[in-house]
Short mmCIF file of C-alpha atoms in Angstrom, two decimals:
data_model
loop_
_atom_site.label_atom_id
_atom_site.label_comp_id
_atom_site.label_asym_id
_atom_site.label_seq_id
_atom_site.Cartn_x
_atom_site.Cartn_y
_atom_site.Cartn_z
CA MET A 890 78.12 133.29 133.86
CA ALA A 891 76.50 131.97 130.85
CA ALA A 892 73.13 130.11 131.34
CA LEU A 893 73.41 126.40 131.67
CA SER A 894 72.19 124.51 128.59
CA ARG A 895 73.68 122.06 125.95
CA PRO A 896 75.32 124.14 123.17
CA GLN A 897 74.77 123.02 119.61
CA GLU A 898 78.68 124.27 118.78
CA ASN A 899 81.65 122.49 120.23
CA ARG A 900 79.88 119.31 121.46
CA TRP A 901 81.06 115.88 121.23
CA ILE A 902 78.86 113.57 122.78
CA ALA A 903 75.79 115.53 124.32
CA GLY A 904 77.26 118.68 124.76
CA VAL A 905 77.71 118.25 128.80
CA CYS A 906 80.90 119.15 128.98
CA ALA A 907 80.76 121.88 126.51
CA GLY A 908 78.06 123.80 128.63
CA LEU A 909 79.54 123.17 131.82
CA ALA A 910 82.86 124.61 130.57
CA ARG A 911 81.21 127.68 129.15
CA ARG A 912 79.42 127.79 132.24
CA PHE A 913 82.22 128.07 134.27
CA GLY A 914 84.39 130.34 132.09
CA ILE A 915 87.26 127.58 131.08
CA SER A 916 87.74 125.49 127.51
CA ALA A 917 85.85 122.49 126.38
CA ASN A 918 88.73 120.72 126.45
CA SER A 919 90.18 121.65 130.05
CA MET A 920 86.10 120.27 130.82
CA ARG A 921 86.48 116.74 129.04
CA ALA A 922 89.78 116.38 130.40
CA ILE A 923 88.65 117.15 133.95
CA PHE A 924 85.80 114.40 133.34
CA LEU A 925 88.23 111.77 131.96
CA VAL A 926 90.89 112.43 134.95
CA SER A 927 87.79 112.13 137.26
CA CYS A 928 86.56 109.07 135.66
CA LEU A 929 90.01 107.38 137.38
CA LEU A 930 88.25 108.12 140.68
CA PRO A 931 85.67 105.56 142.41
CA GLY A 932 82.21 107.50 142.05
CA PRO A 933 79.32 108.16 139.91
CA GLN A 934 80.76 110.18 137.27
CA PHE A 935 78.94 108.22 134.33
CA LEU A 936 75.39 108.69 136.03
CA ILE A 937 75.90 112.36 136.63
CA TYR A 938 76.68 112.98 133.24
CA ILE A 939 73.77 110.91 131.91
CA ALA A 940 71.62 112.83 134.58
CA LEU A 941 73.07 116.21 133.28
CA TRP A 942 72.63 114.68 129.60
CA VAL A 943 68.71 114.34 130.50
CA MET A 944 67.99 117.62 132.61
CA LEU A 945 69.99 120.14 130.97
CA PRO A 946 68.07 121.97 128.09
CA ASP A 947 69.38 121.94 124.38
CA GLU A 948 70.47 125.09 123.39
CA GLY A 949 69.21 124.75 119.59
CA ALA A 950 65.91 123.50 121.28
CA ALA A 951 65.66 126.69 123.63
CA LYS A 952 66.21 129.17 120.55
CA SER A 953 63.87 127.74 118.42
CA TRP A 954 60.68 128.50 120.86
#
């Protein structure tokens, strides 16, 4: 499994779904669809997305070190 980070390529908003998809070995579009369907259910999906946006390192920033 790949490291959990937000990739520079294939990101739409913050790269959270793309990073999670790469980590779990599925396509980014599949992860985005799963997220959108999960938004139909009650729960803190948007808060989790924002928390992951803040907590996950940006892959580009990690490469520049």
